[in-house]
PDB file of C-alpha atoms in Angstrom:
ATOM      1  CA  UNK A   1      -2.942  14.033  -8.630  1.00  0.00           C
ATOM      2  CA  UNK A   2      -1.720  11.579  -5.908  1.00  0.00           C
ATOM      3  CA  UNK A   3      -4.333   9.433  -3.705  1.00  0.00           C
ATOM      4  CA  UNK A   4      -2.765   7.613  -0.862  1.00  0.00           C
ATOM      5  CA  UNK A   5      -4.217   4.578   0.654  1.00  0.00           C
ATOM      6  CA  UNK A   6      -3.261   2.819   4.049  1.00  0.00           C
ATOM      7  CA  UNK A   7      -4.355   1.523   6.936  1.00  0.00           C
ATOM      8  CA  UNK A   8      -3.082  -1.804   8.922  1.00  0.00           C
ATOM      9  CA  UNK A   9      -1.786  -4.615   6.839  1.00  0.00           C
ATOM     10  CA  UNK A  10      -5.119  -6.666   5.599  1.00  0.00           C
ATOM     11  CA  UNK A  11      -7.649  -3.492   6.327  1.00  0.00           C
ATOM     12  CA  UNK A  12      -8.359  -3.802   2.439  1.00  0.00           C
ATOM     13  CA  UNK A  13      -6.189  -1.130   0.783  1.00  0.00           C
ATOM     14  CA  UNK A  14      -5.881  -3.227  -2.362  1.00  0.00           C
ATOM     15  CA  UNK A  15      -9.665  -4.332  -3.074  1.00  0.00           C
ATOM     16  CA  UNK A  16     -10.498  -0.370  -2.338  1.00  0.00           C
ATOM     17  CA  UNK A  17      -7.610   0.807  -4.475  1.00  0.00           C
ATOM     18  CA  UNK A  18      -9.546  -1.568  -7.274  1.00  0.00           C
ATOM     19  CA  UNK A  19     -12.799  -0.043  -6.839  1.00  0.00           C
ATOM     20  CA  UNK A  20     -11.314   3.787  -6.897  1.00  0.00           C
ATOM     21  CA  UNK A  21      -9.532   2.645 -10.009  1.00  0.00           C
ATOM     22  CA  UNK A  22     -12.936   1.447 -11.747  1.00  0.00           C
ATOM     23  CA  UNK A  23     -14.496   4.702 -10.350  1.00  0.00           C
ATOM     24  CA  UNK A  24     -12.021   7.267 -11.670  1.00  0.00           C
ATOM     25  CA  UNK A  25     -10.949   7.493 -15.354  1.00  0.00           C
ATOM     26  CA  UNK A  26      -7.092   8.135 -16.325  1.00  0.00           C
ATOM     27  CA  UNK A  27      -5.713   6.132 -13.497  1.00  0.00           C
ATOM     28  CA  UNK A  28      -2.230   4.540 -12.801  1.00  0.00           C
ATOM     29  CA  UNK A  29      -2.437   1.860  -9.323  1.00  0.00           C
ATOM     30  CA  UNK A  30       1.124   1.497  -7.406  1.00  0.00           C
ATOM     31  CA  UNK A  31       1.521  -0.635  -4.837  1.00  0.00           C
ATOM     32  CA  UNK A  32       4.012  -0.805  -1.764  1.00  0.00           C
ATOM     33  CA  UNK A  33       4.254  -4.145  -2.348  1.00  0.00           C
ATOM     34  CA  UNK A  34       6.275  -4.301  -5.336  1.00  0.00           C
ATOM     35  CA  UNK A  35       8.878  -1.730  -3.515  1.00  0.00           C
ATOM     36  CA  UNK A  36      10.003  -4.487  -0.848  1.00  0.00           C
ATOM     37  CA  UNK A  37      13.956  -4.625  -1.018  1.00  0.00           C
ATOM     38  CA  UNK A  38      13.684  -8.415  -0.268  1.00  0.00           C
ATOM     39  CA  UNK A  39      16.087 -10.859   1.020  1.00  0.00           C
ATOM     40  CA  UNK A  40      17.841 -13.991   0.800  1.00  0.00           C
ATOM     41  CA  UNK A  41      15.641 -17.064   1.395  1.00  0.00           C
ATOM     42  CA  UNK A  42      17.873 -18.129   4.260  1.00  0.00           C
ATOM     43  CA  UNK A  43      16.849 -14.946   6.304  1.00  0.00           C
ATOM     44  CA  UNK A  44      13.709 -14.715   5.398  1.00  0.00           C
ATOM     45  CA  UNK A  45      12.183 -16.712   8.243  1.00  0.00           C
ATOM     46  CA  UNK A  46      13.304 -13.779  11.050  1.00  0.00           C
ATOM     47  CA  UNK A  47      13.173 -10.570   8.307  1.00  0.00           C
ATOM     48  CA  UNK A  48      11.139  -8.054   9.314  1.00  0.00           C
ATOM     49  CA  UNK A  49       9.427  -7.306   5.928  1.00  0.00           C
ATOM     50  CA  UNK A  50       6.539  -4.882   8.173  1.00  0.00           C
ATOM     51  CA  UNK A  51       9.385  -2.629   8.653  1.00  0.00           C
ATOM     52  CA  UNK A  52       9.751   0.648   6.440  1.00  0.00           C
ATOM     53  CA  UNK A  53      13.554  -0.042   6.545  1.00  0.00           C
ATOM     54  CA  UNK A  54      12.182  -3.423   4.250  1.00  0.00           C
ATOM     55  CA  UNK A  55      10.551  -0.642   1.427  1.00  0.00           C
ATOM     56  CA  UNK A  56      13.074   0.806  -1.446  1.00  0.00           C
ATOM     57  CA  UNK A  57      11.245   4.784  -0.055  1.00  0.00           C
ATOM     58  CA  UNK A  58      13.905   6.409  -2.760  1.00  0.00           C
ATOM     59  CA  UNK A  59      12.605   4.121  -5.590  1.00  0.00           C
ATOM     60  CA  UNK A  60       9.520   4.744  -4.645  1.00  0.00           C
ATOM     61  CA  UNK A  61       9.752   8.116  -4.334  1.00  0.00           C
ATOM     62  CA  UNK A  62      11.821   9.032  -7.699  1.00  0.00           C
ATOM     63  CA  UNK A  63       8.942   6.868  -9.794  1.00  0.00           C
ATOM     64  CA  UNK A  64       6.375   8.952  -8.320  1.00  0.00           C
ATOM     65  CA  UNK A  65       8.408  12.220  -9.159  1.00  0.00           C
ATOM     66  CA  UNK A  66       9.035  11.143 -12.827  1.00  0.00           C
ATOM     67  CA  UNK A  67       5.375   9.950 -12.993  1.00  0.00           C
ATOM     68  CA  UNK A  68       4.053  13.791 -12.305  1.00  0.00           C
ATOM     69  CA  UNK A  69       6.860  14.952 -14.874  1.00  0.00           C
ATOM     70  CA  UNK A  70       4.480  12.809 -17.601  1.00  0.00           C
ATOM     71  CA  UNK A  71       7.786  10.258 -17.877  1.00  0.00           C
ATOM     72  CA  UNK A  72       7.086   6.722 -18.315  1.00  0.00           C
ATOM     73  CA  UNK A  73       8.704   4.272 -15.220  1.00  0.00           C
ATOM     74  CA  UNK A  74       9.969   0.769 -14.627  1.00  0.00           C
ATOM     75  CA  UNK A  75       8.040  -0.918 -11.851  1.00  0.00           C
ATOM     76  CA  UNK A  76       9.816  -3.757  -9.922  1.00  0.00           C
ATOM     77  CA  UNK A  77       8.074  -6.951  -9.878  1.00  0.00           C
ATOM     78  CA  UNK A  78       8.348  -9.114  -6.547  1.00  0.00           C
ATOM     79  CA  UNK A  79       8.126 -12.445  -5.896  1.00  0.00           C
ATOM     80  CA  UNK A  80       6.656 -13.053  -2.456  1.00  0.00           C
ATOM     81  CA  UNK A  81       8.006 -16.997  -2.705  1.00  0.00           C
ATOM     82  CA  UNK A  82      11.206 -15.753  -3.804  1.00  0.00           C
ATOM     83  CA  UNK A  83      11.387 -12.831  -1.317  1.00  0.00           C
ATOM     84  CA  UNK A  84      13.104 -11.098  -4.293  1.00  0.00           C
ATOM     85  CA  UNK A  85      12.275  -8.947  -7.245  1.00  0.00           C
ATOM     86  CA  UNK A  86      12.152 -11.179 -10.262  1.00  0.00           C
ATOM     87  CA  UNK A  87      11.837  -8.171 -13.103  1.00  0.00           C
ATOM     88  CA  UNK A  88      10.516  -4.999 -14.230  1.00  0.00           C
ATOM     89  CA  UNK A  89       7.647  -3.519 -16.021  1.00  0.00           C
ATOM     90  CA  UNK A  90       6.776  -0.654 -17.754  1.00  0.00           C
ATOM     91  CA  UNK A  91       3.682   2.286 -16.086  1.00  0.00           C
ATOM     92  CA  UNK A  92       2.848   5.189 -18.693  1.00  0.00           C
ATOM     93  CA  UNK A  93       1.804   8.301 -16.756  1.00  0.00           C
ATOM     94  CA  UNK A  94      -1.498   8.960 -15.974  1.00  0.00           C
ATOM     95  CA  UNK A  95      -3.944  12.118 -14.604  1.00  0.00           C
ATOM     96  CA  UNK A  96      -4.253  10.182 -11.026  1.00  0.00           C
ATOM     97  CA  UNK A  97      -1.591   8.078  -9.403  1.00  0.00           C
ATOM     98  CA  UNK A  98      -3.039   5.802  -6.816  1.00  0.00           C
ATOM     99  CA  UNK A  99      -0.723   5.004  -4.470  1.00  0.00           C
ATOM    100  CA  UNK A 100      -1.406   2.365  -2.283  1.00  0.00           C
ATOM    101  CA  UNK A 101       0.896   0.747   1.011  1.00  0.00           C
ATOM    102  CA  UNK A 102       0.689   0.049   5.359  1.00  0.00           C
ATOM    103  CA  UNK A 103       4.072   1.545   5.908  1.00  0.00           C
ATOM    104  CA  UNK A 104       4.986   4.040   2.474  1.00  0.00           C
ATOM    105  CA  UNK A 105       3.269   6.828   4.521  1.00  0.00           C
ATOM    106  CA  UNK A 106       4.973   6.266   6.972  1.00  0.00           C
ATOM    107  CA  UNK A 107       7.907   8.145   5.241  1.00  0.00           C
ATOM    108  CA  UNK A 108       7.315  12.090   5.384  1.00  0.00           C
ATOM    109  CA  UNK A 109       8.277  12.829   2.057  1.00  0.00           C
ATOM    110  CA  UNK A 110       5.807  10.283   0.882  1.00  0.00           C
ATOM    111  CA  UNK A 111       3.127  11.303   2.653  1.00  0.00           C
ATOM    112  CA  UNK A 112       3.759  15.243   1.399  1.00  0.00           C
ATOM    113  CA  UNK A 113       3.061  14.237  -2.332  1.00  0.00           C
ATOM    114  CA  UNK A 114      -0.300  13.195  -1.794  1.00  0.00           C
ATOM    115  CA  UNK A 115      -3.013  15.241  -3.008  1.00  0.00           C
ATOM    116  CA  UNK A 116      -5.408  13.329  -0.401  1.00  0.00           C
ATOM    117  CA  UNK A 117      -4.489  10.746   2.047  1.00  0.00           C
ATOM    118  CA  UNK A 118      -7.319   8.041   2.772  1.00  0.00           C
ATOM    119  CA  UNK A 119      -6.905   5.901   6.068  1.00  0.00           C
ATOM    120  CA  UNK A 120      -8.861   2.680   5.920  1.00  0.00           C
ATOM    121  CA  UNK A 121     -10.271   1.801   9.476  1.00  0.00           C
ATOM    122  CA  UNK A 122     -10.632  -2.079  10.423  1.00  0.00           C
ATOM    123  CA  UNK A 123     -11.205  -4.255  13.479  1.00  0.00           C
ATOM    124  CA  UNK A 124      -7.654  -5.536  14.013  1.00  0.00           C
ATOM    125  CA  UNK A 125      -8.982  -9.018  13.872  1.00  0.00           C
ATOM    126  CA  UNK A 126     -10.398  -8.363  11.134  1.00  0.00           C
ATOM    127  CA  UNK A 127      -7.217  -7.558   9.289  1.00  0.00           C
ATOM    128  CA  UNK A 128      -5.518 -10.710  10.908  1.00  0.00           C
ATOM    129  CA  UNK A 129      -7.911 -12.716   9.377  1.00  0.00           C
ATOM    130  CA  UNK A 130      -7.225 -11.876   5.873  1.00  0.00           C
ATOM    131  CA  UNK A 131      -3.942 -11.350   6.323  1.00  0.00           C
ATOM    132  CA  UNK A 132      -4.092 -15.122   7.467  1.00  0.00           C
ATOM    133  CA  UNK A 133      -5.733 -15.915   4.573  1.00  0.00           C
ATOM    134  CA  UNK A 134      -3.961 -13.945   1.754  1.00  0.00           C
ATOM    135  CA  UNK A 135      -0.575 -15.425   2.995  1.00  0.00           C
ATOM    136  CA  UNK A 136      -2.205 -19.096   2.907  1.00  0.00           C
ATOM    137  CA  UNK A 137      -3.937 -18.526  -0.943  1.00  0.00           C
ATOM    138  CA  UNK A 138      -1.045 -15.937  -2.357  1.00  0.00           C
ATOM    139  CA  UNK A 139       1.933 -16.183  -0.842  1.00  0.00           C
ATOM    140  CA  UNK A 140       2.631 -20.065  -0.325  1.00  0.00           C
ATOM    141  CA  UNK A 141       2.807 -19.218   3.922  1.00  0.00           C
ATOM    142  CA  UNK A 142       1.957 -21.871   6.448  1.00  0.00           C
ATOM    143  CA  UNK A 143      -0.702 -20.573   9.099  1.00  0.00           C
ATOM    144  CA  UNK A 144       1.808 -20.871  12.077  1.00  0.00           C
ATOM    145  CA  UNK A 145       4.093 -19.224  10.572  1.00  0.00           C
ATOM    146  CA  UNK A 146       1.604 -15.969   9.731  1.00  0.00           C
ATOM    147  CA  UNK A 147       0.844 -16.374  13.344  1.00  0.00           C
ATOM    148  CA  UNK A 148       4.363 -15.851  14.255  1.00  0.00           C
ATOM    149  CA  UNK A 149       5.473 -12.913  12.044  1.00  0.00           C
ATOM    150  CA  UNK A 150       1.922 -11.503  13.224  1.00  0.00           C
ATOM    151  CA  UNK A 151       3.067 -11.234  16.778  1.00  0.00           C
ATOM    152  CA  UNK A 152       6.791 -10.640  16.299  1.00  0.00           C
ATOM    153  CA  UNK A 153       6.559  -7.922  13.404  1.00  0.00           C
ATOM    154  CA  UNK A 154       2.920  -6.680  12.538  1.00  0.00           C
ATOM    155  CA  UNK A 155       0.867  -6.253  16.122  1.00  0.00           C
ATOM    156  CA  UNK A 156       4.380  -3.977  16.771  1.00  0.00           C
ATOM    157  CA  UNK A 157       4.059  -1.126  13.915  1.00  0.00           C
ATOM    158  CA  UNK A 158      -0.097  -1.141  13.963  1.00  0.00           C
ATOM    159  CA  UNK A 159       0.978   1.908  17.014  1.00  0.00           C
ATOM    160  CA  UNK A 160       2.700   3.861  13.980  1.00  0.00           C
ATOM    161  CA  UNK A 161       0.281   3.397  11.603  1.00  0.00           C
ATOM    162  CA  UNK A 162      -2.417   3.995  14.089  1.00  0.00           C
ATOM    163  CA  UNK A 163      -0.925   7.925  14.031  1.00  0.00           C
ATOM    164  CA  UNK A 164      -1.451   8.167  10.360  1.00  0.00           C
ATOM    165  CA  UNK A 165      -5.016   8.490  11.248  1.00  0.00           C
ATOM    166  CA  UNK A 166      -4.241  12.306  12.725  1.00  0.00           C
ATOM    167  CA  UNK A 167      -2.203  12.751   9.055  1.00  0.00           C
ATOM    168  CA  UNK A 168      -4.821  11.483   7.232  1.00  0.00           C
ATOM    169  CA  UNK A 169      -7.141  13.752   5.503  1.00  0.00           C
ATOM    170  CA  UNK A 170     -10.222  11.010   4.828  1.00  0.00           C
ATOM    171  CA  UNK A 171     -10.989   8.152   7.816  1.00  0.00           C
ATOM    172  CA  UNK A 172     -13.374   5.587   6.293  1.00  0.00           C
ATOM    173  CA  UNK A 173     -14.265   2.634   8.658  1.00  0.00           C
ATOM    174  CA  UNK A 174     -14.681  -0.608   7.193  1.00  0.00           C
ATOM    175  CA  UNK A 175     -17.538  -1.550   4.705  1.00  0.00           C
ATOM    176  CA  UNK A 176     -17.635  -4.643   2.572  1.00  0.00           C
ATOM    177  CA  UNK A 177     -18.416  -2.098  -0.910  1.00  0.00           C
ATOM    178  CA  UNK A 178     -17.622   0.953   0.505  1.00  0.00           C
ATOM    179  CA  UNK A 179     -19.566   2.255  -2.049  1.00  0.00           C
ATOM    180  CA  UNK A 180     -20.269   5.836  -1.069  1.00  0.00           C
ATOM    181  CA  UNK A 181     -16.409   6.696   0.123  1.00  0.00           C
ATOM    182  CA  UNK A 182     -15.510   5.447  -3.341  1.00  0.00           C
ATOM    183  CA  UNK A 183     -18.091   7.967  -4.515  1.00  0.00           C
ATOM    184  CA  UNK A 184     -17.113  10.908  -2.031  1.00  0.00           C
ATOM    185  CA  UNK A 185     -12.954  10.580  -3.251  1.00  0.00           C
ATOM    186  CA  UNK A 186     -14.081   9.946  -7.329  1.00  0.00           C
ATOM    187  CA  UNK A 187     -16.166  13.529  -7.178  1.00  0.00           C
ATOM    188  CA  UNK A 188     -13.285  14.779  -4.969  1.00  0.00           C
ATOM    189  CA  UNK A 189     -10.622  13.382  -8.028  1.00  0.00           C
ATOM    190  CA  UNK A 190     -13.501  15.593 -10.825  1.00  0.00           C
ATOM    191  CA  UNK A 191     -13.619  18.563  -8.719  1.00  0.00           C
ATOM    192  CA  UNK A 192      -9.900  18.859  -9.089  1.00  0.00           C
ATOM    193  CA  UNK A 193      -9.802  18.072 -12.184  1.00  0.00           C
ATOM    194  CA  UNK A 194     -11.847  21.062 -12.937  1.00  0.00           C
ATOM    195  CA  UNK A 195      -9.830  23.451 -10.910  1.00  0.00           C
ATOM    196  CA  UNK A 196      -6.747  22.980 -12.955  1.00  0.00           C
TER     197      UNK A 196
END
């Protein structure tokens, strides 16, 4: 089974994908993020890495498919300093893959092996604001330049991703815990279970 998570780029997808993954048993967490293609350090300044053309979708894609055939994958690691994958490591399969990204759904294909796709709903300034602060803390960013890709890049695809919200099959507007939606989609993940 295949749980999607997105919403704009700092609307919590990770810290919610943490909770689910506490919630549920038999669980497997991949993240967009390790996907980026990357780029030289020279280009980095002007890359648009909030771009689905910046995501490796076939990658992606083929781990997912080999995941639901009970085959073991390598995962890239990325190096947000680096702007580069620095390795690979090993995911065993698992009953529920969550699968967690801002632009991954995006893709069609994507989006079609999801058993449920969960939009997280936040303020926009919200999601600037930790953005800001994730790219000071994690990935070694100077605020002006967070500012910058923010309004050259980001404020751009938030129209695209705002029409995932008519593909989505769960809305859930922000909530520091989010305790009850975490509660709603770890029944949802038993029920199923059941079924088959």
């Amino acid at each position: 089974m295949i749980i999607g998570i997105t919403g704009f780029s700092g609307s919590g997808k990770t810290y919610f994908s943490c909770k689910l993954e506490k919630a549920i048993s038999s669980v497997v967490v991949i993240q967009q993020d390790n996907y980026y293609k990357g780029c030289s350090s020279n280009v980095a300044k002007n890359y648009n890495f909030d771009s689905l053309e910046a995501i490796d979708v076939e990658k992606l894609f083929n781990d997912i498919i080999e995941l639901k055939r009970g085959k073991s994958i390598k995962i890239p690691k990325y190096d947000f300093k680096k702007h580069r994958r620095v390795g690979y490591y090993m995911i065993e399969p698992k009953d529920v893959i969550l699968l967690e990204g801002h632009l991954i759904f995006l893709d069609e294909k994507i989006r079609k092996l999801t058993d449920l796709l969960v939009f997280l709903e936040v303020d926009v300034d919200l999601a600037l604001v930790r953005r800001i602060k994730r790219d000071l803390t994690c990935r070694g960013r100077d605020v002006f330049e967070v500012i910058e890709r923010y309004e050259k890049f980001v404020a751009r695809v938030h129209q695209e991703l705002n029409s995932l919200k008519k593909k989505s099959d769960l809305i859930i507007p922000y909530s520091k815990d989010n305790e009850k939606a975490v509660e709603i989609i770890a029944t949802f993940v038993k029920m199923k279970k059941r079924i088959r």
